[in-house]
């Protein structure tokens, strides 16, 4: 699940700490917990030309489509 201030998945939960935006790219920093660990997560999000959300972190990219 992704909301404006929170993301969560199967074994993690993250709360938004900071966000900035420049030239259509959102830079997000999250404070996360999961699998008995506490960590920070830095993401870059942008809308791709096909309307998908492109997420980049640590040299990896993920492509998300909207669910109705």
PDB file of N, CA, C and O in Angstrom:
ATOM      1  N   UNK A   1       0.834  -1.175   0.000  1.00  0.00           N
ATOM      2  CA  UNK A   1       0.000   0.000   0.000  1.00  0.00           C
ATOM      3  C   UNK A   1       0.881   1.240   0.000  1.00  0.00           C
ATOM      4  O   UNK A   1       1.890   1.293   0.702  1.00  0.00           O
ATOM      5  N   UNK A   2       0.493   2.220  -0.775  1.00  0.00           N
ATOM      6  CA  UNK A   2       1.210   3.493  -0.828  1.00  0.00           C
ATOM      7  C   UNK A   2       0.201   4.600  -0.581  1.00  0.00           C
ATOM      8  O   UNK A   2      -0.847   4.655  -1.225  1.00  0.00           O
ATOM      9  N   UNK A   3       0.495   5.465   0.379  1.00  0.00           N
ATOM     10  CA  UNK A   3      -0.309   6.654   0.627  1.00  0.00           C
ATOM     11  C   UNK A   3       0.652   7.843   0.698  1.00  0.00           C
ATOM     12  O   UNK A   3       1.866   7.643   0.695  1.00  0.00           O
ATOM     13  N   UNK A   4       0.155   9.073   0.774  1.00  0.00           N
ATOM     14  CA  UNK A   4       1.064  10.216   0.779  1.00  0.00           C
ATOM     15  C   UNK A   4       2.109  10.209   1.902  1.00  0.00           C
ATOM     16  O   UNK A   4       3.211  10.712   1.715  1.00  0.00           O
ATOM     17  N   UNK A   5       1.807   9.645   3.051  1.00  0.00           N
ATOM     18  CA  UNK A   5       2.749   9.703   4.176  1.00  0.00           C
ATOM     19  C   UNK A   5       3.214   8.342   4.665  1.00  0.00           C
ATOM     20  O   UNK A   5       3.952   8.256   5.642  1.00  0.00           O
ATOM     21  N   UNK A   6       2.819   7.261   3.968  1.00  0.00           N
ATOM     22  CA  UNK A   6       3.124   5.930   4.488  1.00  0.00           C
ATOM     23  C   UNK A   6       3.189   4.920   3.341  1.00  0.00           C
ATOM     24  O   UNK A   6       2.411   4.996   2.398  1.00  0.00           O
ATOM     25  N   UNK A   7       4.143   3.993   3.429  1.00  0.00           N
ATOM     26  CA  UNK A   7       4.159   2.851   2.523  1.00  0.00           C
ATOM     27  C   UNK A   7       4.334   1.599   3.367  1.00  0.00           C
ATOM     28  O   UNK A   7       4.968   1.632   4.418  1.00  0.00           O
ATOM     29  N   UNK A   8       3.741   0.531   2.918  1.00  0.00           N
ATOM     30  CA  UNK A   8       3.919  -0.722   3.640  1.00  0.00           C
ATOM     31  C   UNK A   8       3.799  -1.882   2.672  1.00  0.00           C
ATOM     32  O   UNK A   8       3.177  -1.790   1.625  1.00  0.00           O
ATOM     33  N   UNK A   9       4.445  -2.944   3.056  1.00  0.00           N
ATOM     34  CA  UNK A   9       4.430  -4.149   2.248  1.00  0.00           C
ATOM     35  C   UNK A   9       4.309  -5.363   3.130  1.00  0.00           C
ATOM     36  O   UNK A   9       3.915  -5.277   4.294  1.00  0.00           O
ATOM     37  N   UNK A  10       4.713  -6.460   2.595  1.00  0.00           N
ATOM     38  CA  UNK A  10       4.543  -7.740   3.271  1.00  0.00           C
ATOM     39  C   UNK A  10       5.195  -7.800   4.642  1.00  0.00           C
ATOM     40  O   UNK A  10       4.608  -8.272   5.594  1.00  0.00           O
ATOM     41  N   UNK A  11       6.428  -7.332   4.746  1.00  0.00           N
ATOM     42  CA  UNK A  11       7.130  -7.413   6.038  1.00  0.00           C
ATOM     43  C   UNK A  11       7.840  -6.113   6.389  1.00  0.00           C
ATOM     44  O   UNK A  11       8.881  -6.121   7.047  1.00  0.00           O
ATOM     45  N   UNK A  12       7.279  -4.970   5.944  1.00  0.00           N
ATOM     46  CA  UNK A  12       7.880  -3.679   6.283  1.00  0.00           C
ATOM     47  C   UNK A  12       6.798  -2.604   6.370  1.00  0.00           C
ATOM     48  O   UNK A  12       5.712  -2.752   5.824  1.00  0.00           O
ATOM     49  N   UNK A  13       7.137  -1.526   7.062  1.00  0.00           N
ATOM     50  CA  UNK A  13       6.267  -0.371   7.197  1.00  0.00           C
ATOM     51  C   UNK A  13       7.143   0.871   7.271  1.00  0.00           C
ATOM     52  O   UNK A  13       8.126   0.882   8.012  1.00  0.00           O
ATOM     53  N   UNK A  14       6.808   1.913   6.503  1.00  0.00           N
ATOM     54  CA  UNK A  14       7.634   3.121   6.442  1.00  0.00           C
ATOM     55  C   UNK A  14       6.774   4.373   6.570  1.00  0.00           C
ATOM     56  O   UNK A  14       5.694   4.457   5.981  1.00  0.00           O
ATOM     57  N   UNK A  15       7.276   5.347   7.314  1.00  0.00           N
ATOM     58  CA  UNK A  15       6.627   6.642   7.455  1.00  0.00           C
ATOM     59  C   UNK A  15       7.501   7.711   6.808  1.00  0.00           C
ATOM     60  O   UNK A  15       8.718   7.728   6.985  1.00  0.00           O
ATOM     61  N   UNK A  16       6.867   8.615   6.089  1.00  0.00           N
ATOM     62  CA  UNK A  16       7.575   9.684   5.382  1.00  0.00           C
ATOM     63  C   UNK A  16       8.210  10.646   6.381  1.00  0.00           C
ATOM     64  O   UNK A  16       7.555  11.118   7.307  1.00  0.00           O
ATOM     65  N   UNK A  17       9.495  10.939   6.190  1.00  0.00           N
ATOM     66  CA  UNK A  17      10.212  11.912   7.018  1.00  0.00           C
ATOM     67  C   UNK A  17      10.436  13.222   6.280  1.00  0.00           C
ATOM     68  O   UNK A  17      10.368  14.287   6.868  1.00  0.00           O
ATOM     69  N   UNK A  18      10.745  13.137   4.977  1.00  0.00           N
ATOM     70  CA  UNK A  18      11.088  14.339   4.208  1.00  0.00           C
ATOM     71  C   UNK A  18      10.762  14.102   2.741  1.00  0.00           C
ATOM     72  O   UNK A  18      10.921  12.992   2.237  1.00  0.00           O
ATOM     73  N   UNK A  19      10.323  15.166   2.058  1.00  0.00           N
ATOM     74  CA  UNK A  19      10.083  15.060   0.623  1.00  0.00           C
ATOM     75  C   UNK A  19      10.446  16.370  -0.056  1.00  0.00           C
ATOM     76  O   UNK A  19      10.250  17.446   0.496  1.00  0.00           O
ATOM     77  N   UNK A  20      11.014  16.254  -1.257  1.00  0.00           N
ATOM     78  CA  UNK A  20      11.303  17.405  -2.104  1.00  0.00           C
ATOM     79  C   UNK A  20      10.932  17.017  -3.528  1.00  0.00           C
ATOM     80  O   UNK A  20      10.829  15.836  -3.857  1.00  0.00           O
ATOM     81  N   UNK A  21      10.744  18.021  -4.361  1.00  0.00           N
ATOM     82  CA  UNK A  21      10.387  17.760  -5.748  1.00  0.00           C
ATOM     83  C   UNK A  21      11.152  18.722  -6.643  1.00  0.00           C
ATOM     84  O   UNK A  21      11.314  19.898  -6.319  1.00  0.00           O
ATOM     85  N   UNK A  22      11.637  18.199  -7.786  1.00  0.00           N
ATOM     86  CA  UNK A  22      12.362  19.023  -8.744  1.00  0.00           C
ATOM     87  C   UNK A  22      12.211  18.419 -10.131  1.00  0.00           C
ATOM     88  O   UNK A  22      12.483  17.226 -10.317  1.00  0.00           O
ATOM     89  N   UNK A  23      11.749  19.189 -11.078  1.00  0.00           N
ATOM     90  CA  UNK A  23      11.609  18.768 -12.476  1.00  0.00           C
ATOM     91  C   UNK A  23      10.826  17.459 -12.630  1.00  0.00           C
ATOM     92  O   UNK A  23      11.215  16.573 -13.390  1.00  0.00           O
ATOM     93  N   UNK A  24       9.742  17.318 -11.882  1.00  0.00           N
ATOM     94  CA  UNK A  24       8.887  16.148 -12.009  1.00  0.00           C
ATOM     95  C   UNK A  24       9.371  14.912 -11.282  1.00  0.00           C
ATOM     96  O   UNK A  24       8.784  13.844 -11.416  1.00  0.00           O
ATOM     97  N   UNK A  25      10.451  15.045 -10.501  1.00  0.00           N
ATOM     98  CA  UNK A  25      10.975  13.916  -9.728  1.00  0.00           C
ATOM     99  C   UNK A  25      10.778  14.213  -8.247  1.00  0.00           C
ATOM    100  O   UNK A  25      11.218  15.252  -7.749  1.00  0.00           O
ATOM    101  N   UNK A  26      10.103  13.316  -7.551  1.00  0.00           N
ATOM    102  CA  UNK A  26       9.921  13.444  -6.101  1.00  0.00           C
ATOM    103  C   UNK A  26      11.013  12.647  -5.404  1.00  0.00           C
ATOM    104  O   UNK A  26      11.239  11.482  -5.726  1.00  0.00           O
ATOM    105  N   UNK A  27      11.702  13.278  -4.466  1.00  0.00           N
ATOM    106  CA  UNK A  27      12.708  12.609  -3.651  1.00  0.00           C
ATOM    107  C   UNK A  27      12.138  12.448  -2.258  1.00  0.00           C
ATOM    108  O   UNK A  27      11.713  13.417  -1.641  1.00  0.00           O
ATOM    109  N   UNK A  28      12.108  11.212  -1.781  1.00  0.00           N
ATOM    110  CA  UNK A  28      11.427  10.885  -0.535  1.00  0.00           C
ATOM    111  C   UNK A  28      12.370  10.147   0.406  1.00  0.00           C
ATOM    112  O   UNK A  28      13.119   9.278  -0.022  1.00  0.00           O
ATOM    113  N   UNK A  29      12.315  10.513   1.675  1.00  0.00           N
ATOM    114  CA  UNK A  29      13.070   9.794   2.704  1.00  0.00           C
ATOM    115  C   UNK A  29      12.078   9.243   3.708  1.00  0.00           C
ATOM    116  O   UNK A  29      11.242   9.955   4.246  1.00  0.00           O
ATOM    117  N   UNK A  30      12.186   7.933   3.947  1.00  0.00           N
ATOM    118  CA  UNK A  30      11.293   7.231   4.863  1.00  0.00           C
ATOM    119  C   UNK A  30      12.070   6.649   6.034  1.00  0.00           C
ATOM    120  O   UNK A  30      13.220   6.251   5.892  1.00  0.00           O
ATOM    121  N   UNK A  31      11.404   6.571   7.173  1.00  0.00           N
ATOM    122  CA  UNK A  31      11.889   5.830   8.334  1.00  0.00           C
ATOM    123  C   UNK A  31      11.097   4.528   8.368  1.00  0.00           C
ATOM    124  O   UNK A  31       9.867   4.549   8.391  1.00  0.00           O
ATOM    125  N   UNK A  32      11.813   3.398   8.343  1.00  0.00           N
ATOM    126  CA  UNK A  32      11.154   2.108   8.154  1.00  0.00           C
ATOM    127  C   UNK A  32      11.482   1.115   9.270  1.00  0.00           C
ATOM    128  O   UNK A  32      12.525   1.201   9.907  1.00  0.00           O
ATOM    129  N   UNK A  33      10.580   0.173   9.438  1.00  0.00           N
ATOM    130  CA  UNK A  33      10.810  -0.983  10.298  1.00  0.00           C
ATOM    131  C   UNK A  33      10.383  -2.225   9.527  1.00  0.00           C
ATOM    132  O   UNK A  33       9.457  -2.186   8.730  1.00  0.00           O
ATOM    133  N   UNK A  34      11.098  -3.308   9.776  1.00  0.00           N
ATOM    134  CA  UNK A  34      10.741  -4.557   9.133  1.00  0.00           C
ATOM    135  C   UNK A  34      11.732  -5.645   9.478  1.00  0.00           C
ATOM    136  O   UNK A  34      12.931  -5.390   9.589  1.00  0.00           O
ATOM    137  N   UNK A  35      11.219  -6.830   9.673  1.00  0.00           N
ATOM    138  CA  UNK A  35      12.045  -7.986  10.002  1.00  0.00           C
ATOM    139  C   UNK A  35      13.027  -7.669  11.134  1.00  0.00           C
ATOM    140  O   UNK A  35      14.224  -7.915  11.032  1.00  0.00           O
ATOM    141  N   UNK A  36      12.512  -7.057  12.206  1.00  0.00           N
ATOM    142  CA  UNK A  36      13.286  -6.719  13.406  1.00  0.00           C
ATOM    143  C   UNK A  36      14.410  -5.734  13.142  1.00  0.00           C
ATOM    144  O   UNK A  36      15.431  -5.736  13.840  1.00  0.00           O
ATOM    145  N   UNK A  37      14.270  -4.866  12.142  1.00  0.00           N
ATOM    146  CA  UNK A  37      15.284  -3.857  11.834  1.00  0.00           C
ATOM    147  C   UNK A  37      14.617  -2.494  11.685  1.00  0.00           C
ATOM    148  O   UNK A  37      13.456  -2.389  11.304  1.00  0.00           O
ATOM    149  N   UNK A  38      15.376  -1.439  11.988  1.00  0.00           N
ATOM    150  CA  UNK A  38      14.956  -0.056  11.769  1.00  0.00           C
ATOM    151  C   UNK A  38      15.954   0.540  10.781  1.00  0.00           C
ATOM    152  O   UNK A  38      17.163   0.390  10.955  1.00  0.00           O
ATOM    153  N   UNK A  39      15.444   1.194   9.728  1.00  0.00           N
ATOM    154  CA  UNK A  39      16.343   1.709   8.700  1.00  0.00           C
ATOM    155  C   UNK A  39      15.698   2.883   7.969  1.00  0.00           C
ATOM    156  O   UNK A  39      14.503   3.132   8.086  1.00  0.00           O
ATOM    157  N   UNK A  40      16.514   3.624   7.218  1.00  0.00           N
ATOM    158  CA  UNK A  40      16.037   4.713   6.366  1.00  0.00           C
ATOM    159  C   UNK A  40      15.982   4.221   4.930  1.00  0.00           C
ATOM    160  O   UNK A  40      16.788   3.383   4.510  1.00  0.00           O
ATOM    161  N   UNK A  41      15.036   4.759   4.175  1.00  0.00           N
ATOM    162  CA  UNK A  41      14.867   4.395   2.778  1.00  0.00           C
ATOM    163  C   UNK A  41      14.748   5.674   1.966  1.00  0.00           C
ATOM    164  O   UNK A  41      13.907   6.523   2.265  1.00  0.00           O
ATOM    165  N   UNK A  42      15.618   5.838   0.973  1.00  0.00           N
ATOM    166  CA  UNK A  42      15.575   6.995   0.079  1.00  0.00           C
ATOM    167  C   UNK A  42      15.071   6.541  -1.280  1.00  0.00           C
ATOM    168  O   UNK A  42      15.626   5.620  -1.884  1.00  0.00           O
ATOM    169  N   UNK A  43      14.002   7.187  -1.757  1.00  0.00           N
ATOM    170  CA  UNK A  43      13.384   6.830  -3.027  1.00  0.00           C
ATOM    171  C   UNK A  43      13.285   8.050  -3.927  1.00  0.00           C
ATOM    172  O   UNK A  43      13.184   9.179  -3.446  1.00  0.00           O
ATOM    173  N   UNK A  44      13.288   7.804  -5.222  1.00  0.00           N
ATOM    174  CA  UNK A  44      12.951   8.827  -6.216  1.00  0.00           C
ATOM    175  C   UNK A  44      11.776   8.284  -7.009  1.00  0.00           C
ATOM    176  O   UNK A  44      11.812   7.150  -7.483  1.00  0.00           O
ATOM    177  N   UNK A  45      10.729   9.090  -7.130  1.00  0.00           N
ATOM    178  CA  UNK A  45       9.534   8.708  -7.877  1.00  0.00           C
ATOM    179  C   UNK A  45       9.290   9.703  -8.989  1.00  0.00           C
ATOM    180  O   UNK A  45       9.471  10.903  -8.819  1.00  0.00           O
ATOM    181  N   UNK A  46       8.828   9.195 -10.139  1.00  0.00           N
ATOM    182  CA  UNK A  46       8.369  10.054 -11.223  1.00  0.00           C
ATOM    183  C   UNK A  46       7.348   9.292 -12.050  1.00  0.00           C
ATOM    184  O   UNK A  46       7.353   8.063 -12.069  1.00  0.00           O
ATOM    185  N   UNK A  47       6.478  10.031 -12.716  1.00  0.00           N
ATOM    186  CA  UNK A  47       5.523   9.405 -13.622  1.00  0.00           C
ATOM    187  C   UNK A  47       6.205   9.211 -14.960  1.00  0.00           C
ATOM    188  O   UNK A  47       6.766  10.147 -15.535  1.00  0.00           O
ATOM    189  N   UNK A  48       6.161   7.998 -15.470  1.00  0.00           N
ATOM    190  CA  UNK A  48       6.750   7.668 -16.756  1.00  0.00           C
ATOM    191  C   UNK A  48       5.800   8.112 -17.862  1.00  0.00           C
ATOM    192  O   UNK A  48       4.626   8.399 -17.623  1.00  0.00           O
ATOM    193  N   UNK A  49       6.279   8.159 -19.090  1.00  0.00           N
ATOM    194  CA  UNK A  49       5.460   8.576 -20.231  1.00  0.00           C
ATOM    195  C   UNK A  49       4.228   7.684 -20.411  1.00  0.00           C
ATOM    196  O   UNK A  49       3.200   8.136 -20.909  1.00  0.00           O
ATOM    197  N   UNK A  50       4.317   6.427 -19.982  1.00  0.00           N
ATOM    198  CA  UNK A  50       3.185   5.497 -20.101  1.00  0.00           C
ATOM    199  C   UNK A  50       2.195   5.621 -18.947  1.00  0.00           C
ATOM    200  O   UNK A  50       1.244   4.862 -18.854  1.00  0.00           O
ATOM    201  N   UNK A  51       2.420   6.568 -18.018  1.00  0.00           N
ATOM    202  CA  UNK A  51       1.523   6.779 -16.894  1.00  0.00           C
ATOM    203  C   UNK A  51       1.839   5.928 -15.681  1.00  0.00           C
ATOM    204  O   UNK A  51       1.180   6.039 -14.653  1.00  0.00           O
ATOM    205  N   UNK A  52       2.846   5.080 -15.767  1.00  0.00           N
ATOM    206  CA  UNK A  52       3.248   4.246 -14.635  1.00  0.00           C
ATOM    207  C   UNK A  52       4.121   5.047 -13.678  1.00  0.00           C
ATOM    208  O   UNK A  52       4.818   5.977 -14.073  1.00  0.00           O
ATOM    209  N   UNK A  53       4.102   4.668 -12.426  1.00  0.00           N
ATOM    210  CA  UNK A  53       4.977   5.260 -11.423  1.00  0.00           C
ATOM    211  C   UNK A  53       6.313   4.529 -11.478  1.00  0.00           C
ATOM    212  O   UNK A  53       6.365   3.310 -11.343  1.00  0.00           O
ATOM    213  N   UNK A  54       7.394   5.265 -11.705  1.00  0.00           N
ATOM    214  CA  UNK A  54       8.728   4.684 -11.724  1.00  0.00           C
ATOM    215  C   UNK A  54       9.413   5.025 -10.409  1.00  0.00           C
ATOM    216  O   UNK A  54       9.519   6.196 -10.037  1.00  0.00           O
ATOM    217  N   UNK A  55       9.842   4.009  -9.690  1.00  0.00           N
ATOM    218  CA  UNK A  55      10.516   4.172  -8.404  1.00  0.00           C
ATOM    219  C   UNK A  55      11.981   3.774  -8.570  1.00  0.00           C
ATOM    220  O   UNK A  55      12.280   2.708  -9.102  1.00  0.00           O
ATOM    221  N   UNK A  56      12.890   4.623  -8.100  1.00  0.00           N
ATOM    222  CA  UNK A  56      14.322   4.323  -8.159  1.00  0.00           C
ATOM    223  C   UNK A  56      14.909   4.413  -6.764  1.00  0.00           C
ATOM    224  O   UNK A  56      14.623   5.334  -6.014  1.00  0.00           O
ATOM    225  N   UNK A  57      15.736   3.413  -6.438  1.00  0.00           N
ATOM    226  CA  UNK A  57      16.396   3.374  -5.140  1.00  0.00           C
ATOM    227  C   UNK A  57      17.601   2.447  -5.235  1.00  0.00           C
ATOM    228  O   UNK A  57      17.477   1.321  -5.713  1.00  0.00           O
ATOM    229  N   UNK A  58      18.751   2.935  -4.769  1.00  0.00           N
ATOM    230  CA  UNK A  58      19.936   2.089  -4.710  1.00  0.00           C
ATOM    231  C   UNK A  58      20.334   1.477  -6.042  1.00  0.00           C
ATOM    232  O   UNK A  58      20.786   0.351  -6.083  1.00  0.00           O
ATOM    233  N   UNK A  59      20.153   2.214  -7.134  1.00  0.00           N
ATOM    234  CA  UNK A  59      20.535   1.707  -8.438  1.00  0.00           C
ATOM    235  C   UNK A  59      19.537   0.754  -9.067  1.00  0.00           C
ATOM    236  O   UNK A  59      19.764   0.241 -10.157  1.00  0.00           O
ATOM    237  N   UNK A  60      18.416   0.503  -8.410  1.00  0.00           N
ATOM    238  CA  UNK A  60      17.376  -0.376  -8.947  1.00  0.00           C
ATOM    239  C   UNK A  60      16.124   0.438  -9.275  1.00  0.00           C
ATOM    240  O   UNK A  60      15.866   1.459  -8.652  1.00  0.00           O
ATOM    241  N   UNK A  61      15.360  -0.041 -10.235  1.00  0.00           N
ATOM    242  CA  UNK A  61      14.115   0.618 -10.637  1.00  0.00           C
ATOM    243  C   UNK A  61      12.960  -0.371 -10.573  1.00  0.00           C
ATOM    244  O   UNK A  61      13.130  -1.551 -10.865  1.00  0.00           O
ATOM    245  N   UNK A  62      11.800   0.153 -10.203  1.00  0.00           N
ATOM    246  CA  UNK A  62      10.562  -0.629 -10.212  1.00  0.00           C
ATOM    247  C   UNK A  62       9.505   0.182 -10.925  1.00  0.00           C
ATOM    248  O   UNK A  62       9.445   1.403 -10.785  1.00  0.00           O
ATOM    249  N   UNK A  63       8.648  -0.496 -11.660  1.00  0.00           N
ATOM    250  CA  UNK A  63       7.590   0.115 -12.423  1.00  0.00           C
ATOM    251  C   UNK A  63       6.253  -0.320 -11.826  1.00  0.00           C
ATOM    252  O   UNK A  63       5.999  -1.514 -11.702  1.00  0.00           O
ATOM    253  N   UNK A  64       5.418   0.656 -11.418  1.00  0.00           N
ATOM    254  CA  UNK A  64       4.128   0.330 -10.800  1.00  0.00           C
ATOM    255  C   UNK A  64       2.989   0.796 -11.707  1.00  0.00           C
ATOM    256  O   UNK A  64       3.052   1.874 -12.291  1.00  0.00           O
ATOM    257  N   UNK A  65       1.949  -0.012 -11.780  1.00  0.00           N
ATOM    258  CA  UNK A  65       0.741   0.387 -12.499  1.00  0.00           C
ATOM    259  C   UNK A  65      -0.364   0.661 -11.489  1.00  0.00           C
ATOM    260  O   UNK A  65      -0.337   0.144 -10.371  1.00  0.00           O
ATOM    261  N   UNK A  66      -1.327   1.459 -11.880  1.00  0.00           N
ATOM    262  CA  UNK A  66      -2.426   1.807 -10.986  1.00  0.00           C
ATOM    263  C   UNK A  66      -3.447   0.683 -10.928  1.00  0.00           C
ATOM    264  O   UNK A  66      -3.819   0.118 -11.945  1.00  0.00           O
ATOM    265  N   UNK A  67      -3.879   0.352  -9.723  1.00  0.00           N
ATOM    266  CA  UNK A  67      -4.946  -0.647  -9.515  1.00  0.00           C
ATOM    267  C   UNK A  67      -6.249   0.085  -9.237  1.00  0.00           C
ATOM    268  O   UNK A  67      -6.267   1.065  -8.514  1.00  0.00           O
ATOM    269  N   UNK A  68      -7.305  -0.384  -9.810  1.00  0.00           N
ATOM    270  CA  UNK A  68      -8.621   0.242  -9.558  1.00  0.00           C
ATOM    271  C   UNK A  68      -9.430  -0.597  -8.617  1.00  0.00           C
ATOM    272  O   UNK A  68      -9.317  -1.703  -8.427  1.00  0.00           O
TER     273      UNK A  68
END
